[in-house]
XYZ file of N, CA and C in Angstrom:
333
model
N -12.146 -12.599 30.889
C -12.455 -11.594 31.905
C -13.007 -10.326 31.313
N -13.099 -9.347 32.444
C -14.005 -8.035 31.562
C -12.857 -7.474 31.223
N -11.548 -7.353 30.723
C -10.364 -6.675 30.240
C -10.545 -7.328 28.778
N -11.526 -8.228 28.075
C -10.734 -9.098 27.232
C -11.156 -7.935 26.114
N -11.937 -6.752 25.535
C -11.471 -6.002 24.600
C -10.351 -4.853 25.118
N -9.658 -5.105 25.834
C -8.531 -4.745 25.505
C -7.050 -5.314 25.509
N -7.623 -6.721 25.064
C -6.746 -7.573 24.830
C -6.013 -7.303 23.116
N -4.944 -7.304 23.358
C -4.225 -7.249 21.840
C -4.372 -8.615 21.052
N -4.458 -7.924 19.315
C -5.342 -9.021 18.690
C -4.235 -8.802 17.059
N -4.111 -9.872 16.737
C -3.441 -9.565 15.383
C -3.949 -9.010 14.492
N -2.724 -8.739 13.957
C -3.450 -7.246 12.084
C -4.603 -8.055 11.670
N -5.666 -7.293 10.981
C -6.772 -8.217 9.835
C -6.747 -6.713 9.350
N -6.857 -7.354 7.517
C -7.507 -6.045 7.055
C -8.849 -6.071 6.444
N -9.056 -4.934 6.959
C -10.553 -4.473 6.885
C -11.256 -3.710 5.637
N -10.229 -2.944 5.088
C -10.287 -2.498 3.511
C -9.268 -3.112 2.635
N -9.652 -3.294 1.554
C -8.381 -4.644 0.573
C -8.377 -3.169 -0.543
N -7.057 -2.880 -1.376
C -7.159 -2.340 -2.639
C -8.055 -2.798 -3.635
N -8.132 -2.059 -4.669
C -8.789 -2.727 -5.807
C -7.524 -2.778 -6.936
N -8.426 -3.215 -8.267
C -7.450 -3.188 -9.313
C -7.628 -1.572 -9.792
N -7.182 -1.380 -9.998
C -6.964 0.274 -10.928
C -6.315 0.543 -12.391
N -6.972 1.691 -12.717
C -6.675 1.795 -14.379
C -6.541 3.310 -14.378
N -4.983 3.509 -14.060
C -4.611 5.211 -13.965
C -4.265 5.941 -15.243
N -4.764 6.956 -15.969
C -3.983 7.715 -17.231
C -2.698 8.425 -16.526
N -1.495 8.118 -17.281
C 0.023 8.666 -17.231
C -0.683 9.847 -16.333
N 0.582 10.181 -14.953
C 0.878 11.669 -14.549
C -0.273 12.234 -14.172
N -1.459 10.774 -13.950
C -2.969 11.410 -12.826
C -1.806 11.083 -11.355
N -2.867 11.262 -10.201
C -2.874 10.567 -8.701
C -3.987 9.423 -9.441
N -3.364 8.685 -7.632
C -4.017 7.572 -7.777
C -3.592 7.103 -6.256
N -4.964 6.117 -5.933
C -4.556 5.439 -4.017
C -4.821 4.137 -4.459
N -4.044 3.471 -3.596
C -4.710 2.287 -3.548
C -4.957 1.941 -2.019
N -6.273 1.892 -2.073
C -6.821 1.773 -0.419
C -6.159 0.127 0.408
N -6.393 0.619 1.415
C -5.772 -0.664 2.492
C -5.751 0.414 4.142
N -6.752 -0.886 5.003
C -6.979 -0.185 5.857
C -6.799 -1.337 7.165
N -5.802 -1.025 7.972
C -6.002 -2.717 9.149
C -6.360 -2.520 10.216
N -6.732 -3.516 10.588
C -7.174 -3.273 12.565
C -5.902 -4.278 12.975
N -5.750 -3.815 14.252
C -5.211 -4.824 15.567
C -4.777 -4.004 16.161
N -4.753 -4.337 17.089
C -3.583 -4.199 18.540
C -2.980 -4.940 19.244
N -1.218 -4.089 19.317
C -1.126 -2.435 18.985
C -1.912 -2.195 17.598
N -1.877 -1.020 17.415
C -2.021 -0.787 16.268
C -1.047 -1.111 14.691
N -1.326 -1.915 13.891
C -0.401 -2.562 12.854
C 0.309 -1.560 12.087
N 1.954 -1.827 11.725
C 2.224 -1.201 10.531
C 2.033 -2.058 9.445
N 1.790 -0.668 8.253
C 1.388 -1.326 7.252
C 2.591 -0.976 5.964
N 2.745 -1.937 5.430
C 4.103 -2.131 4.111
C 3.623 -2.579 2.784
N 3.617 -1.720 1.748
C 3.275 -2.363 0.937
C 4.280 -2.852 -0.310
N 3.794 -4.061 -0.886
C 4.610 -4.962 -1.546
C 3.684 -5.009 -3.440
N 5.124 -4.418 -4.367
C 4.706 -4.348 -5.766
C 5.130 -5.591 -6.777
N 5.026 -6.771 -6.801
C 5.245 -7.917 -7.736
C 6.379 -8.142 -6.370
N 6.086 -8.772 -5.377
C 6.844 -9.117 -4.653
C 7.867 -8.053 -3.876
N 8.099 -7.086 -3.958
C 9.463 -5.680 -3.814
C 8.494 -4.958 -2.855
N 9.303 -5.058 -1.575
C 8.602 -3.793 -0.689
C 9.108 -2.484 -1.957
N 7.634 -1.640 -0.991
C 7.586 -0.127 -2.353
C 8.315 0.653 -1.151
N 9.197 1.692 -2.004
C 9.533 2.822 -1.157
C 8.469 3.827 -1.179
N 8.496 4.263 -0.075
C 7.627 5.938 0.194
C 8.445 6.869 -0.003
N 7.535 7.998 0.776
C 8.170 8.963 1.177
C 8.716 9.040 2.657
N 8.552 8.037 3.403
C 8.931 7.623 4.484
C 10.465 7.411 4.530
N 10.719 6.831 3.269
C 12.119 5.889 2.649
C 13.268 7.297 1.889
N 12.303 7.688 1.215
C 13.048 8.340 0.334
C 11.870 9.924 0.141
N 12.408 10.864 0.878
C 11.604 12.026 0.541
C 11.075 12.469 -0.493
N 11.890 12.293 -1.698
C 11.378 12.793 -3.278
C 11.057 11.790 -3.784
N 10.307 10.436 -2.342
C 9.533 9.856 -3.445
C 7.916 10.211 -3.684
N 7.356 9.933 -5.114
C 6.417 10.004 -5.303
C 5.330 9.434 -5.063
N 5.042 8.667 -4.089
C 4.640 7.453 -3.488
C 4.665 7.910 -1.398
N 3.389 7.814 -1.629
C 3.013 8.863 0.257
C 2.365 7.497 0.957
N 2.798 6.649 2.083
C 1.831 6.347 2.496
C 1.290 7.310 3.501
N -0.404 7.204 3.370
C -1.298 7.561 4.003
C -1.748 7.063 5.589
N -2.343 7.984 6.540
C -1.798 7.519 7.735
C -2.780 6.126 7.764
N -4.069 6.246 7.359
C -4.574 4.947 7.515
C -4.340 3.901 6.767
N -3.073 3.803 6.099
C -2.627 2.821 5.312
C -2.604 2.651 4.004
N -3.375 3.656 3.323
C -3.220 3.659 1.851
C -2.218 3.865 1.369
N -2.042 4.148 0.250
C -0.801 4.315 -0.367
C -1.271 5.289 -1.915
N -0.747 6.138 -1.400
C -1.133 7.344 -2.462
C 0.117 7.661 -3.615
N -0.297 7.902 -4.541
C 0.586 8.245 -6.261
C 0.259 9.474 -6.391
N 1.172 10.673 -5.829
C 1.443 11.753 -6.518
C 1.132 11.880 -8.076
N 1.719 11.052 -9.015
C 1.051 11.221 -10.281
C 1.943 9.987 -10.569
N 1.377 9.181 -11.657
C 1.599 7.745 -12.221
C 2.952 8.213 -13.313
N 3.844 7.468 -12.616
C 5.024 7.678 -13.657
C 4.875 6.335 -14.878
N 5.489 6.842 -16.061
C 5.201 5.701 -17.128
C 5.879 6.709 -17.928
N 7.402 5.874 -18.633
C 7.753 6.358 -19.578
C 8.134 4.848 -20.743
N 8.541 5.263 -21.602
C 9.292 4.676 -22.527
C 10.347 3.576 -21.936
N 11.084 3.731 -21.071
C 12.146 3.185 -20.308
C 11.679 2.196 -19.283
N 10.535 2.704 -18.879
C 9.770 1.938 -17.688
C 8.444 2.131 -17.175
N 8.341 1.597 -16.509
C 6.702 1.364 -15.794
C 6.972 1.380 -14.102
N 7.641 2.275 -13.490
C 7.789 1.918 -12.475
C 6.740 1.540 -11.316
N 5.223 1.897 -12.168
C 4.185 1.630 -10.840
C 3.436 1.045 -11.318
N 3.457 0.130 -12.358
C 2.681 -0.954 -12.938
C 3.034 -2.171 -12.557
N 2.060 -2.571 -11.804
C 2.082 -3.827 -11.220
C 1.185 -4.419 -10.620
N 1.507 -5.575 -9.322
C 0.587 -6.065 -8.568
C 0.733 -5.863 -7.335
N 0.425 -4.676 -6.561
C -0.004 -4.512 -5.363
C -0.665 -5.333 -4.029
N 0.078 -5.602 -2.927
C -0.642 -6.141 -1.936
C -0.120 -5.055 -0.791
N -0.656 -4.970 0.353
C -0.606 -4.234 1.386
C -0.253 -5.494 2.966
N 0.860 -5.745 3.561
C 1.098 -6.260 4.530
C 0.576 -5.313 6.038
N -0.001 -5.570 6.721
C -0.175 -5.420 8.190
C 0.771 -6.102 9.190
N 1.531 -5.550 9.838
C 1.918 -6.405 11.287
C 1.964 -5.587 12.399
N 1.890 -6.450 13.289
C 2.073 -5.986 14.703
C 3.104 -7.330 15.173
N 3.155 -7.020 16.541
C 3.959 -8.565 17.117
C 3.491 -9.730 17.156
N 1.563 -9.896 17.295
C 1.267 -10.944 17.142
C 1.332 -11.706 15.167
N 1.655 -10.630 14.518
C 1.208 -11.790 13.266
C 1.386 -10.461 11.993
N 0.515 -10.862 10.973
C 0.532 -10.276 9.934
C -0.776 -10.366 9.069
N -1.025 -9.718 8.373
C -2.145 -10.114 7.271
C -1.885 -9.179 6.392
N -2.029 -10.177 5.207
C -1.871 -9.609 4.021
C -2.941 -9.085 3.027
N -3.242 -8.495 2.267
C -4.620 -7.973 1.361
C -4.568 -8.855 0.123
N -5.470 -8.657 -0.536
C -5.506 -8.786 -1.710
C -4.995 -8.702 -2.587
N -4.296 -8.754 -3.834
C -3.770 -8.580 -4.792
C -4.390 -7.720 -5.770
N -3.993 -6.520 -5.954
C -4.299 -5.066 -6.692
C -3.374 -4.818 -7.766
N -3.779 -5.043 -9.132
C -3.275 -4.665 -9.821
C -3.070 -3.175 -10.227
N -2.635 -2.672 -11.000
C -2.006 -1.179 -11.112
C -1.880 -1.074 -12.471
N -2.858 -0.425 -13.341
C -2.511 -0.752 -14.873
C -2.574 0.878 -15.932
N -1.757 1.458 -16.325
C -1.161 2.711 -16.881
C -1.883 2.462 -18.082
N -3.467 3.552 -18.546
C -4.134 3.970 -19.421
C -3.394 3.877 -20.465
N -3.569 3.732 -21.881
C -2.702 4.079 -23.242
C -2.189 4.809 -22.924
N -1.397 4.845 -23.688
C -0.241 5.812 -24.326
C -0.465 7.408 -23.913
């Protein structure tokens, strides 16, 4: 019928991250952008581990962005750990479904 674009349609994403190569204690985004309706939330997942935000945890360093990115205050990397080195994907859902992105790696410049 003539209602059918405003028929609700499951997440797809429309921008995928890339791989990235951050020096210690820069920023850094990793893009991800979805369509559907409603409009999708978006979650993103680091070697399998939903990531906390600042949504989760206020002093975290880690913002998602309203169109879905996911922004790095500055790349933590010490001696002890790597807490943002990894493999990045970005989940979309709404009620009809989900879609997932690409696989974005996250890789901390030398030393």
């Amino acid at each position: 019928g003539s209602h059918s674009q405003l028929e609700d349609t499951a997440p797809r994403i429309v921008e995928h991250p890339t791989d990235l190569l951050v020096s210690k204690g820069e920023p850094a985004t990793l893009s991800c952008k979805a369509e559907g309706r409603p409009a999708p939330a978006v979650e993103w997942y680091k070697d399998g581990e939903r990531v906390e935000t600042d949504r989760d945890d206020p002093r975290s360093h880690r913002t998602l962005l309203p169109g879905g990115s996911l922004f790095f205050l500055r790349i933590l990397h010490g001696r002890r750990g790597k807490p943002d080195e990894g493999v990045y994907v970005c989940v979309a859902r709404n009620y009809l479904g989900e879609a997932t992105s690409r696989n974005a790696s996250l890789e901390v410049a030398g030393e």
